[in-house]
mmCIF file of C-alpha atoms in Angstrom:
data_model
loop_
_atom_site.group_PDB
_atom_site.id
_atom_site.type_symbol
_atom_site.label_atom_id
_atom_site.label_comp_id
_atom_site.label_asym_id
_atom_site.label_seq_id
_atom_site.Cartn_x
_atom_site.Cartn_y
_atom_site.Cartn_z
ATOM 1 C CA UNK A 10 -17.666 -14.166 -16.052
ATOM 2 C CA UNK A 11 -16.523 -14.250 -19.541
ATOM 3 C CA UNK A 12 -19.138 -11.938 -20.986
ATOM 4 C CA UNK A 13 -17.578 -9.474 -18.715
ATOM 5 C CA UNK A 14 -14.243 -10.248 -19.507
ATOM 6 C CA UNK A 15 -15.290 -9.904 -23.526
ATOM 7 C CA UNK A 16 -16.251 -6.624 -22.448
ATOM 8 C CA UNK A 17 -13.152 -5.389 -21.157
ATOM 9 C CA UNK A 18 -11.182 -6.832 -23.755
ATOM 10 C CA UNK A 19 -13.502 -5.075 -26.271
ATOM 11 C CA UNK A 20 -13.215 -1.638 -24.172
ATOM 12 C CA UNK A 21 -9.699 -2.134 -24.197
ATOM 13 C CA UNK A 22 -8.916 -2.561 -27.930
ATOM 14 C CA UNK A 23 -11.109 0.454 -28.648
ATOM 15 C CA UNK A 24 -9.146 2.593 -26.415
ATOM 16 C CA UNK A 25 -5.845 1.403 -28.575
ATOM 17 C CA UNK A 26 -7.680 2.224 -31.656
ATOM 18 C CA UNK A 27 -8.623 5.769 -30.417
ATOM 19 C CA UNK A 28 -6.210 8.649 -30.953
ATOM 20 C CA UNK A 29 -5.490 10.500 -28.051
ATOM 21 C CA UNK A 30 -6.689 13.958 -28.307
ATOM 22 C CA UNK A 31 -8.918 17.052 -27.404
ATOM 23 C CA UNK A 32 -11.582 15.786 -29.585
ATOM 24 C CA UNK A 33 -11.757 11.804 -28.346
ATOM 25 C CA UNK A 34 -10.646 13.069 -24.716
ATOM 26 C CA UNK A 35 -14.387 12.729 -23.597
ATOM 27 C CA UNK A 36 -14.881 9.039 -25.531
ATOM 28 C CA UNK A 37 -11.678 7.888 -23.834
ATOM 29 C CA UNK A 38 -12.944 9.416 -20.457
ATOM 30 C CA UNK A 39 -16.131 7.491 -20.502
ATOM 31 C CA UNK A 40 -14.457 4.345 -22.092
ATOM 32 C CA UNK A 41 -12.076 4.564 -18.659
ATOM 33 C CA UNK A 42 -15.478 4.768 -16.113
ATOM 34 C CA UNK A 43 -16.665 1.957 -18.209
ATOM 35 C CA UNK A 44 -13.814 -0.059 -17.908
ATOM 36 C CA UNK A 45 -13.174 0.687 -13.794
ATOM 37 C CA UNK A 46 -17.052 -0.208 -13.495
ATOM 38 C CA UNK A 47 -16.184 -3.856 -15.251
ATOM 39 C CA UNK A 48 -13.068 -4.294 -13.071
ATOM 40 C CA UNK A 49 -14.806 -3.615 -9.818
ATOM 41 C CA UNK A 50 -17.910 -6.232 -11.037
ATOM 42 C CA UNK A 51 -14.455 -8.470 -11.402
ATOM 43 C CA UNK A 52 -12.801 -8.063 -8.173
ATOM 44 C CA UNK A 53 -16.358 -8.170 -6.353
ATOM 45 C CA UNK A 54 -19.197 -9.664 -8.392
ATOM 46 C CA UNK A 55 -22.809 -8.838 -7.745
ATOM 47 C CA UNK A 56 -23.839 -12.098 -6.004
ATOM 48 C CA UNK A 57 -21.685 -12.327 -2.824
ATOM 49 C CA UNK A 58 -18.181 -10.976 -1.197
ATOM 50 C CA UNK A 59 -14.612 -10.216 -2.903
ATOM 51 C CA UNK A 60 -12.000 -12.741 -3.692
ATOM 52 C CA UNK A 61 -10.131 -13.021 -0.325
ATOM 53 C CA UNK A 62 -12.081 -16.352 0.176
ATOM 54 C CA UNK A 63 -9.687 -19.963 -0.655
ATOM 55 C CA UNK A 64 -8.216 -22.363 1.434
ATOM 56 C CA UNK A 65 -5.234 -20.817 3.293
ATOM 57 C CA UNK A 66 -5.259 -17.478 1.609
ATOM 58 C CA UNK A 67 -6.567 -15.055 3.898
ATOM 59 C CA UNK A 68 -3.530 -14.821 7.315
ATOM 60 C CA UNK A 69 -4.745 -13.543 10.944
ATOM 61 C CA UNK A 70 -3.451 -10.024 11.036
ATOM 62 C CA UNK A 71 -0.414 -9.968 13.549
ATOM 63 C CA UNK A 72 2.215 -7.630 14.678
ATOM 64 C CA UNK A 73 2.603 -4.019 13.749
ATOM 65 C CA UNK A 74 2.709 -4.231 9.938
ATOM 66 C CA UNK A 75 2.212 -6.247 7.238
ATOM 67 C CA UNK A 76 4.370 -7.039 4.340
ATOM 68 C CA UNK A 77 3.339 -9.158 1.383
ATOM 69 C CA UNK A 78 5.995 -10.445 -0.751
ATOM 70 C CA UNK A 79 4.270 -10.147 -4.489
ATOM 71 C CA UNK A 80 6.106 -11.472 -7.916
ATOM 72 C CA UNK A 81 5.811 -13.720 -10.445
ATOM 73 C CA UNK A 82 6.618 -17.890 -9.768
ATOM 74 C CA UNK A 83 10.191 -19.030 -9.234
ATOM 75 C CA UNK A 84 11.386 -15.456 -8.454
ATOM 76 C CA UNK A 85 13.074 -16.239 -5.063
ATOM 77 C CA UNK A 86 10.251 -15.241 -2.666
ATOM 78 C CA UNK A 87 10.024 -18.752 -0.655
ATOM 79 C CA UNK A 88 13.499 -18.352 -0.121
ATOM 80 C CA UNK A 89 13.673 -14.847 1.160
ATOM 81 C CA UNK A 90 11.073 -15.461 3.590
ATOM 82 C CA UNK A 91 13.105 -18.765 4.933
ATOM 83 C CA UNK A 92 16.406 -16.431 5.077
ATOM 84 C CA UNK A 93 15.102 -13.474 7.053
ATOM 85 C CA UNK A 94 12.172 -14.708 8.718
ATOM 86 C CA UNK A 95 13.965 -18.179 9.506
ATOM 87 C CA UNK A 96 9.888 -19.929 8.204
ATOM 88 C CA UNK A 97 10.102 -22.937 6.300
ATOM 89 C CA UNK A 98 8.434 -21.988 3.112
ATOM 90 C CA UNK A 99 8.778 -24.340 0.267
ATOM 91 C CA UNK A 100 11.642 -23.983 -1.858
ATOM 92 C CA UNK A 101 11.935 -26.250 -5.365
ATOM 93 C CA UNK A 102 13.709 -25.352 -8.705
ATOM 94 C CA UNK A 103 10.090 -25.864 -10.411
ATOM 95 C CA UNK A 104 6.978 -22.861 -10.652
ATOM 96 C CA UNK A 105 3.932 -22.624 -8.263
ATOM 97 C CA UNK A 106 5.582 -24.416 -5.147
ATOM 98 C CA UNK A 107 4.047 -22.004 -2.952
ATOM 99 C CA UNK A 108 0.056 -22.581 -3.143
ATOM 100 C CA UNK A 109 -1.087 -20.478 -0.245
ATOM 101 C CA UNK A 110 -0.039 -17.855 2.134
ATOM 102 C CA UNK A 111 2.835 -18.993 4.129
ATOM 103 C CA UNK A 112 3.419 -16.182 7.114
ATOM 104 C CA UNK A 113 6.257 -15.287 8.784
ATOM 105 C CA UNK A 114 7.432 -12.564 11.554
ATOM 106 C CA UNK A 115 10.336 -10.926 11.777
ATOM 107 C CA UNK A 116 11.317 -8.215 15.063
ATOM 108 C CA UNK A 117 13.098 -5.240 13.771
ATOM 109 C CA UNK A 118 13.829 -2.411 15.930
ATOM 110 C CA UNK A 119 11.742 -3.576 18.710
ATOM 111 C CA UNK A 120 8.650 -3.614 16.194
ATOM 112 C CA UNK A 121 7.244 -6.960 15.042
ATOM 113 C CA UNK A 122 6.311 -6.758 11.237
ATOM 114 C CA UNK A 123 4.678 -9.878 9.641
ATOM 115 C CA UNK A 124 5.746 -11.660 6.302
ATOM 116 C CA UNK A 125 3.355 -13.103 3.894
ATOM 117 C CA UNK A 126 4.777 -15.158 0.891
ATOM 118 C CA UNK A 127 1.930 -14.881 -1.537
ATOM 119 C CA UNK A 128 1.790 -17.439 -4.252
ATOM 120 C CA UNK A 129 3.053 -16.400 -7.668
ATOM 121 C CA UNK A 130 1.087 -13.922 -9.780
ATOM 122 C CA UNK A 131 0.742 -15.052 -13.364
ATOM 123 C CA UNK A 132 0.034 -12.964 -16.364
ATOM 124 C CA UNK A 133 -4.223 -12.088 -16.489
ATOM 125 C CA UNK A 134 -4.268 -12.621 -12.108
ATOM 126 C CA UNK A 135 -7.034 -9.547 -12.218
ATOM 127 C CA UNK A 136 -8.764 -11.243 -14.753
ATOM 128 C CA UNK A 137 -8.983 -14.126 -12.596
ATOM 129 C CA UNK A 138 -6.419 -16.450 -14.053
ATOM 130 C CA UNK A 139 -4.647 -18.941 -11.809
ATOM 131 C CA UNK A 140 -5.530 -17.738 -8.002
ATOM 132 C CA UNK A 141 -4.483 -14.275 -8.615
ATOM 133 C CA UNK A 142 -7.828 -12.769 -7.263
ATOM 134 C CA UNK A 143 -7.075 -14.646 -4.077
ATOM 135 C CA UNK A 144 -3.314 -13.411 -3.801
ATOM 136 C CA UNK A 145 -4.280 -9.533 -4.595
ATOM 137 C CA UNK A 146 -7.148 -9.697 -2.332
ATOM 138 C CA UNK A 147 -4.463 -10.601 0.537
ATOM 139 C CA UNK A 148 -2.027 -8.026 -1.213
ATOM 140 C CA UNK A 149 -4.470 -5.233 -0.487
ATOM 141 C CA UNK A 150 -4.589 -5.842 3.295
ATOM 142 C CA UNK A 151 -0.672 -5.177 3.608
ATOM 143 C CA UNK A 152 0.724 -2.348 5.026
ATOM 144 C CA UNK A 153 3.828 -2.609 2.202
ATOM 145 C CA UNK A 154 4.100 -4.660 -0.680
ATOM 146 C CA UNK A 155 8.096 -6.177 -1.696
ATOM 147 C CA UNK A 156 8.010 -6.834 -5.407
ATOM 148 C CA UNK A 157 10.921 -9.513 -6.121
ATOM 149 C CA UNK A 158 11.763 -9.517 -9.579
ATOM 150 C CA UNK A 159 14.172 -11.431 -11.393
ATOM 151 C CA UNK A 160 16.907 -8.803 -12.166
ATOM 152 C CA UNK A 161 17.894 -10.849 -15.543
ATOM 153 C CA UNK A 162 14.487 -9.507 -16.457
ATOM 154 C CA UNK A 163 13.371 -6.864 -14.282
ATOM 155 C CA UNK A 164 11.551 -4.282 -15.945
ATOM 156 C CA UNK A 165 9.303 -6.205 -18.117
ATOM 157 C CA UNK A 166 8.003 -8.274 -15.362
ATOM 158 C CA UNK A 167 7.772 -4.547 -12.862
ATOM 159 C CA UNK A 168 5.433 -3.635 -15.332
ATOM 160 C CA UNK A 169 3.400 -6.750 -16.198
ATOM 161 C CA UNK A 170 3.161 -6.973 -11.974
ATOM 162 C CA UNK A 171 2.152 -3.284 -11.892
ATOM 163 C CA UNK A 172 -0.516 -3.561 -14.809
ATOM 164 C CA UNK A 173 -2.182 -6.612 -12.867
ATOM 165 C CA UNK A 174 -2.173 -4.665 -9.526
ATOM 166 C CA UNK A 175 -3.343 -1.734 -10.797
ATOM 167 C CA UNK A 176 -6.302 -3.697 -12.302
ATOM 168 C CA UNK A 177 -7.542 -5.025 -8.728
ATOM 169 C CA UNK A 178 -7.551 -1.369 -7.158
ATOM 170 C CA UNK A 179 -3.896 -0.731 -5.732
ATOM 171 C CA UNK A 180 -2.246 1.875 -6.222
ATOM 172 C CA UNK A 181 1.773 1.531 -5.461
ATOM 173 C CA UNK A 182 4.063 4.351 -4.438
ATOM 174 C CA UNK A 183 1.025 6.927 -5.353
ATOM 175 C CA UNK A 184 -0.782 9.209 -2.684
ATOM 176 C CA UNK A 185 -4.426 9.216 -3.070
ATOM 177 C CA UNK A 186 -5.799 12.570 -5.885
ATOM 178 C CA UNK A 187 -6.513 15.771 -4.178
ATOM 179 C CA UNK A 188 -9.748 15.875 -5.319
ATOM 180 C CA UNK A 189 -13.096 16.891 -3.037
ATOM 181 C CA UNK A 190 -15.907 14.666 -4.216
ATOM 182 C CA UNK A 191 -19.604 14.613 -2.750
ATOM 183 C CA UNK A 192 -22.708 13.497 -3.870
ATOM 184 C CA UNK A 193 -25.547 15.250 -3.274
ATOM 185 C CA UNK A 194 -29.419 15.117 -3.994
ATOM 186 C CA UNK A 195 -30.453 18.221 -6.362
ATOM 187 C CA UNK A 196 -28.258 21.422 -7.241
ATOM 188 C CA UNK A 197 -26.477 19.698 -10.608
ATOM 189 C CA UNK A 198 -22.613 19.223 -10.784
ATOM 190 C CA UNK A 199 -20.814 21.974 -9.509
ATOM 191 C CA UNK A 200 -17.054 21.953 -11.007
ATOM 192 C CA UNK A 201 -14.346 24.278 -9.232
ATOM 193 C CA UNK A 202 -10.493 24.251 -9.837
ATOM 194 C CA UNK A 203 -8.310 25.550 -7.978
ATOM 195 C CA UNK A 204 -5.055 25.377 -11.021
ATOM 196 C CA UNK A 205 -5.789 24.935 -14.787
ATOM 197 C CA UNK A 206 -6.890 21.244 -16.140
ATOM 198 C CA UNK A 207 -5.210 19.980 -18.955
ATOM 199 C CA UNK A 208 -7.559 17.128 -19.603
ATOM 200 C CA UNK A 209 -10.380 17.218 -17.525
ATOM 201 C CA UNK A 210 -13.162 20.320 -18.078
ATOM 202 C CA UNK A 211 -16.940 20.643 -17.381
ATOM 203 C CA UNK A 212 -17.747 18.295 -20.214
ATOM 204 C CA UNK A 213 -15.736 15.101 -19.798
ATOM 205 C CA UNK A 214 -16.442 15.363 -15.745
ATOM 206 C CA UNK A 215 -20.185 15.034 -16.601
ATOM 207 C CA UNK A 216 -19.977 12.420 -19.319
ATOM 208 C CA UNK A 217 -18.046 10.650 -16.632
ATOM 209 C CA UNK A 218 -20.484 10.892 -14.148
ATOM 210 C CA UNK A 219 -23.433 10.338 -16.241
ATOM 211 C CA UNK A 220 -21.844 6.878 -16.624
ATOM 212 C CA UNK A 221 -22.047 6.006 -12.879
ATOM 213 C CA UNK A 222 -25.890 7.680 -12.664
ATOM 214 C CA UNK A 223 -24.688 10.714 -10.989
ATOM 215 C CA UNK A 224 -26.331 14.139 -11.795
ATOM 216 C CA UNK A 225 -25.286 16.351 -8.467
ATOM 217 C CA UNK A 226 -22.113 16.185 -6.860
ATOM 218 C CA UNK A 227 -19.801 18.804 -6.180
ATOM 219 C CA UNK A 228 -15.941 18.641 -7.062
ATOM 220 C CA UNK A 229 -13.077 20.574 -6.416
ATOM 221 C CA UNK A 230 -9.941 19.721 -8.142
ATOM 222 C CA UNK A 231 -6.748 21.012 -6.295
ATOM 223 C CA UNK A 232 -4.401 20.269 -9.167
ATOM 224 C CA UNK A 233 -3.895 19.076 -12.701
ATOM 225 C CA UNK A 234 -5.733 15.874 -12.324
ATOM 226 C CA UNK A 235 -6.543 12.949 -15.136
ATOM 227 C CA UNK A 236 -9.422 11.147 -15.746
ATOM 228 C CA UNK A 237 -7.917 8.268 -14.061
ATOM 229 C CA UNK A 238 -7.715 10.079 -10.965
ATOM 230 C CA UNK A 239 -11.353 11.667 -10.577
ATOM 231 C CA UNK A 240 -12.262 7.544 -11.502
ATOM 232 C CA UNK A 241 -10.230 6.388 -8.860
ATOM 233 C CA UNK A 242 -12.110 9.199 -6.345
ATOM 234 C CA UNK A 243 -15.753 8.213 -7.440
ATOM 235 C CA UNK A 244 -14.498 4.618 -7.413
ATOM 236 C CA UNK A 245 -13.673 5.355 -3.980
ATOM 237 C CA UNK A 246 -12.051 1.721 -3.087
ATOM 238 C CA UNK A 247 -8.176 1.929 -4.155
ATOM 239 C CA UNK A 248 -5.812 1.452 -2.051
ATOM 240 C CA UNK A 249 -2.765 3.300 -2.089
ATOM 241 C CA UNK A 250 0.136 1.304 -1.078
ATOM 242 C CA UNK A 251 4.263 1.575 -0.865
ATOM 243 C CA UNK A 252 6.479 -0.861 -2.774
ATOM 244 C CA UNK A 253 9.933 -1.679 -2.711
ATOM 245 C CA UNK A 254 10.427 -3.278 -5.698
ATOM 246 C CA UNK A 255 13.289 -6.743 -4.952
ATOM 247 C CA UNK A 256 15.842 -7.423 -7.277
ATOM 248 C CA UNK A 257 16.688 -10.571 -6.609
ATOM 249 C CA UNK A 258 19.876 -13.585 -8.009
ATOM 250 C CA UNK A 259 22.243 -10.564 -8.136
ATOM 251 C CA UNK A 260 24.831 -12.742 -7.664
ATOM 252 C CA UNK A 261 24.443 -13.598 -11.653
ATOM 253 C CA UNK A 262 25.245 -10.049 -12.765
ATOM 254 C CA UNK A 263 27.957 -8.135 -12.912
ATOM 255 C CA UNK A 264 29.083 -4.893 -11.459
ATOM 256 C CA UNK A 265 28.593 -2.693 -14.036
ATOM 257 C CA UNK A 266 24.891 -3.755 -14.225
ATOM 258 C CA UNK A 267 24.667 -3.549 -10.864
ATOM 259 C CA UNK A 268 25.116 0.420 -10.202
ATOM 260 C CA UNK A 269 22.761 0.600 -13.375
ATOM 261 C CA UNK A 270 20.233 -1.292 -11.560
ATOM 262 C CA UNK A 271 20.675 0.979 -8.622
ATOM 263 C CA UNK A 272 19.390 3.566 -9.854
ATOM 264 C CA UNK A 273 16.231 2.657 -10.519
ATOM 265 C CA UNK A 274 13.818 4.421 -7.779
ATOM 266 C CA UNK A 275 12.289 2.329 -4.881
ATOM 267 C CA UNK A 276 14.584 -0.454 -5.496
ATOM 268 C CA UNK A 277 16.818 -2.816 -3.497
ATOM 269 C CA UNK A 278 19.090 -5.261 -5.382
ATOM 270 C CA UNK A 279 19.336 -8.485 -3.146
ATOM 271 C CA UNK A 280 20.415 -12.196 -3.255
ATOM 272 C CA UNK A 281 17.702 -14.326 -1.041
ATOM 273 C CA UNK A 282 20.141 -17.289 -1.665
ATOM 274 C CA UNK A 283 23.395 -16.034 -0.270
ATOM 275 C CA UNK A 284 21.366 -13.177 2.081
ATOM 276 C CA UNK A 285 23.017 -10.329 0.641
ATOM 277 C CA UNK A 286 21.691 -6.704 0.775
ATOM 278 C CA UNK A 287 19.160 -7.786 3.618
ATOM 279 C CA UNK A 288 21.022 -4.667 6.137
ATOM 280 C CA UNK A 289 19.985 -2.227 2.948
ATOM 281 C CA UNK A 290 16.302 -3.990 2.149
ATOM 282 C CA UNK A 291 15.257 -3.974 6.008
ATOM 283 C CA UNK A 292 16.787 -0.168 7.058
ATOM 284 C CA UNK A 293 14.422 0.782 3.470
ATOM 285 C CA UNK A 294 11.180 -1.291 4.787
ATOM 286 C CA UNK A 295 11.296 0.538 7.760
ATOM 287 C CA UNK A 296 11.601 3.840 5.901
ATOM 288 C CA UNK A 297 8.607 2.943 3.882
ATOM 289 C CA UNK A 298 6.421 1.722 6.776
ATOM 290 C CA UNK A 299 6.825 4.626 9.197
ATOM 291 C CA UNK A 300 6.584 3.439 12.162
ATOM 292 C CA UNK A 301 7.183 5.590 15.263
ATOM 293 C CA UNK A 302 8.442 3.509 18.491
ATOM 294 C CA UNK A 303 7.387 5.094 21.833
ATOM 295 C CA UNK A 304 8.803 3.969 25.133
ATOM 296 C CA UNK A 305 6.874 3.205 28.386
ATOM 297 C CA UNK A 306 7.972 4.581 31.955
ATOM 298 C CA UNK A 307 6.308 2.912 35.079
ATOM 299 C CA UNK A 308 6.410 5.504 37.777
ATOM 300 C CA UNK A 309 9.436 5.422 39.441
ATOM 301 C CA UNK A 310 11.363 3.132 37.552
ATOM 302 C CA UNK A 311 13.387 3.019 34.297
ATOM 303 C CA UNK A 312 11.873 3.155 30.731
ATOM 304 C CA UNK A 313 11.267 -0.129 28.972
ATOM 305 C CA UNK A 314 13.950 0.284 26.334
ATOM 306 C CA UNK A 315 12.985 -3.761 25.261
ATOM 307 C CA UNK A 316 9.056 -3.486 23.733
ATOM 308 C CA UNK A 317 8.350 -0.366 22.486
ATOM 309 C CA UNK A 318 4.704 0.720 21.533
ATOM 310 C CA UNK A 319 4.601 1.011 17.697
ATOM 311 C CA UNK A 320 2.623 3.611 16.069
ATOM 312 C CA UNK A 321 2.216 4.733 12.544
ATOM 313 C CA UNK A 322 3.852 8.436 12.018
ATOM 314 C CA UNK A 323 0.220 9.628 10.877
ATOM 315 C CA UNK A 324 -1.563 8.730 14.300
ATOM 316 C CA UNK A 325 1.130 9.566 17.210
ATOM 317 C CA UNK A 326 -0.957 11.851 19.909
ATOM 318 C CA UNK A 327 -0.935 11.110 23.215
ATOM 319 C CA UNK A 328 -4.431 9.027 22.711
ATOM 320 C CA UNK A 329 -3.434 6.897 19.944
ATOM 321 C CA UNK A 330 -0.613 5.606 22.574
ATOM 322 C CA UNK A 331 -3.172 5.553 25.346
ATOM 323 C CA UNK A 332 -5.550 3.283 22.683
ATOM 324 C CA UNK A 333 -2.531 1.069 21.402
ATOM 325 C CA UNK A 334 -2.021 0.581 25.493
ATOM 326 C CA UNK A 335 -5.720 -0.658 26.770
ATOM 327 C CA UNK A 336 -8.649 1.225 25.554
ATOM 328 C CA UNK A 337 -9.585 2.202 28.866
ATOM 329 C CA UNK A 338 -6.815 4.293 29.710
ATOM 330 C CA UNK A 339 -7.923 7.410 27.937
ATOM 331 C CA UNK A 340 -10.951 7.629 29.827
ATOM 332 C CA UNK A 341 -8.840 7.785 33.231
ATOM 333 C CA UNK A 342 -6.047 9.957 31.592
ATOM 334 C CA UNK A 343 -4.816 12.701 33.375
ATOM 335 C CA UNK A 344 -1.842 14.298 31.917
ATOM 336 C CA UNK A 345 1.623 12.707 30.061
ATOM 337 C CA UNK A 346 4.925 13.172 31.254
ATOM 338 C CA UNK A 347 7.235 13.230 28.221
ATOM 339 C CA UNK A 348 10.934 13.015 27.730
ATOM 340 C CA UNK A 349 12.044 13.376 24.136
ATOM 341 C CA UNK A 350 12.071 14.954 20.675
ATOM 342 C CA UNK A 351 8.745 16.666 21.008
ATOM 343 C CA UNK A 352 9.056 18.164 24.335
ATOM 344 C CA UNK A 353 11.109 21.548 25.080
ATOM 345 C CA UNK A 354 11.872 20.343 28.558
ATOM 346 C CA UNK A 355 12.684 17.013 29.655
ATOM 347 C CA UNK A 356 10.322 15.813 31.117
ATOM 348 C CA UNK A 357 7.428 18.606 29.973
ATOM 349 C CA UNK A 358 3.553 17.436 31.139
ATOM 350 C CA UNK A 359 1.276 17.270 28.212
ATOM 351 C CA UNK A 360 -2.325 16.622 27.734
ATOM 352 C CA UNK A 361 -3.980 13.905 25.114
ATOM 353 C CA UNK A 362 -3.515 15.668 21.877
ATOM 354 C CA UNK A 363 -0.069 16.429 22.551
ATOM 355 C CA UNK A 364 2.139 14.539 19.187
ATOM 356 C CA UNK A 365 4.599 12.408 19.886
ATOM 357 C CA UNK A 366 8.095 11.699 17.857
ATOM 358 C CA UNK A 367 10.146 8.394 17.256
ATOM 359 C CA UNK A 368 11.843 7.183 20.316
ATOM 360 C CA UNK A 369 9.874 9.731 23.164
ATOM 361 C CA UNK A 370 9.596 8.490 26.427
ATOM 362 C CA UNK A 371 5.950 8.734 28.100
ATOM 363 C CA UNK A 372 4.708 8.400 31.799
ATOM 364 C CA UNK A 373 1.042 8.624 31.877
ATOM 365 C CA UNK A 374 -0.508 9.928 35.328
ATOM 366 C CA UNK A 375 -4.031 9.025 35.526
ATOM 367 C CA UNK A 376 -7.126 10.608 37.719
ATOM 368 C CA UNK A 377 -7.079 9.475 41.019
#
């Protein structure tokens, strides 16, 4: 493990001794597949599965989404979780109380989203210092990631926290590159973009390649992408991932640093302690999450108002609410009625692919 870990430290001081330029833009390019090749032997070594493994790390997936509370020790996570989720989690004035998942589950909005209170993150976590690897592994299953920070000290630890996630594959608030990638057997590497590439051309896409032993592919880039993206394509295992970043203890600042603070994007200032902020924080993780809620009408009754069906805003037809029902119900679908957003007339009769919008009302009639 450490002869890999000398190697990344090595790639990494070269690429602080290199200038950036047009001339080294090729030698940094490779240095970068080298470098994602050595993280990915980190995260997942050669002889066996990732890092997810450990007593009490890896938490039965429940509910409609997961959120992972991620942060450095003694930031206030323990006691957020107690305050809105009403778990006992472990709460001391000393670091590393937490040692393993603790979950939670809170219902908001008729939709039942599950806590996790990971374990603090410490400095070199990707590297596999402390029982980081275990904690990110976990991290990457969530559907949302809440970053509490310390607002005394915010922005150094957001990016210490972003550096060691980024390291283990996730990507946070980022959508995935527009880039078409495929391998194929014989034909070389066939290079086509679509808007003018400010750092990557014909040459430093090859040299990248050649480092992962591929010699045909084709590639289409759709906009002005880095070397870091067309890595992360090839890669092909990051996960991208929304984060609202927590600034927690605001009750120690003052006013003025508090409308700075603010400002900065994706964030919600909070006090686990006292519960401030928590209407703000929860109205935002629902925002992030996207979740679509979909009412059920029994014939000849009145729509459940009490347990919606929960979708993601991505995957709303008329079968992913048949699938999120029973399986089977598909396969015996006749037509929808729906009342609603998405309808013209209320209620309209559908078919499967029809797509449905937050709050709709659906009757499903099936064959006889």
């Amino acid at each position: 493990m450490s002869t890999i870990l000398e190697k990344i430290a090595a790639i990494e001081a070269e690429m602080a001794r290199t200038q950036k330029n047009k001339a080294t833009s090729a030698h940094l390019g490779l240095l970068k597949a080298k470098l994602a090749k050595l993280r990915r032997e980190l995260i997942s070594p050669k002889g066996g599965g990732g890092g997810a493994g450990g007593e009490g790390f890896e938490v039965a997936k429940t509910g409609d989404a997961r959120v992972g509370f991620v942060g450095f020790p003694s930031v206030g996570k323990s006691t957020l979780l107690s305050n809105l989720a009403g778990v006992y989690s472990e709460v001391a004035a000393y670091e590393f109380t937490t040692l393993t998942t603790v979950p939670g589950c809170i219902k908001y909005k008729g939709a039942k989203i599950q806590l996790l209170d990971l374990p603090g993150i410490i400095e070199g976590a990707k590297d596999g210092k402390g029982r980081g690897r275990q904690v990110i592994a976990v991290a990457r299953t969530c559907n949302l990631i809440f970053m509490v920070l310390d607002c005394l000290k915010p922005l150094a630890h957001k990016k210490l926290l972003e550096h060691e996630l980024e390291g283990f594959g996730i990507r946070l608030n980022k959508k995935p590159p527009n880039i078409y990638f495929k391998r194929k057997d014989k034909g070389g590497v066939n290079l086509n973009c679509m808007v003018p590439q400010s750092e990557l051309d014909p040459e430093l896409v090859k040299t990248i390649l050649a480092e992962y032993k591929i010699h045909n592919a084709d590639i289409t880039l759709r906009y002005d992408a880095t070397s870091d993206d067309f890595i992360d394509v090839i890669e092909g295992n990051r996960i991208y991932i929304p984060c609202i970043y927590l600034l927690n203890k605001i009750d120690q600042i003052s006013i003025e640093e508090l409308d700075v603070i603010y400002k900065i994007p994706h964030c919600v200032p909070i006090s686990a302690h006292h519960r401030w902020n928590f209407d703000d924080l929860l109205e935002m993780m629902w925002d992030y999450l996207k979740l679509v809620r979909i009412y059920t009408k029994p014939k000849g009754q009145l729509p459940d108002y009490n347990s919606p069906i929960v979708l993601h805003n991505e995957r709303t037809s008329i079968q992913d609410f048949c699938n999120k029902l029973h399986r089977s119900i598909a396969k015996e679908f006749k037509y929808a009625l729906v009342w609603g957003s998405s309808v013209k007339h209320q209620p309209q009769k559908v078919g499967i692919d029809h797509i449905l919008n937050d709050e709709d009302v659906v009757q499903i009639v099936k064959k006889v």
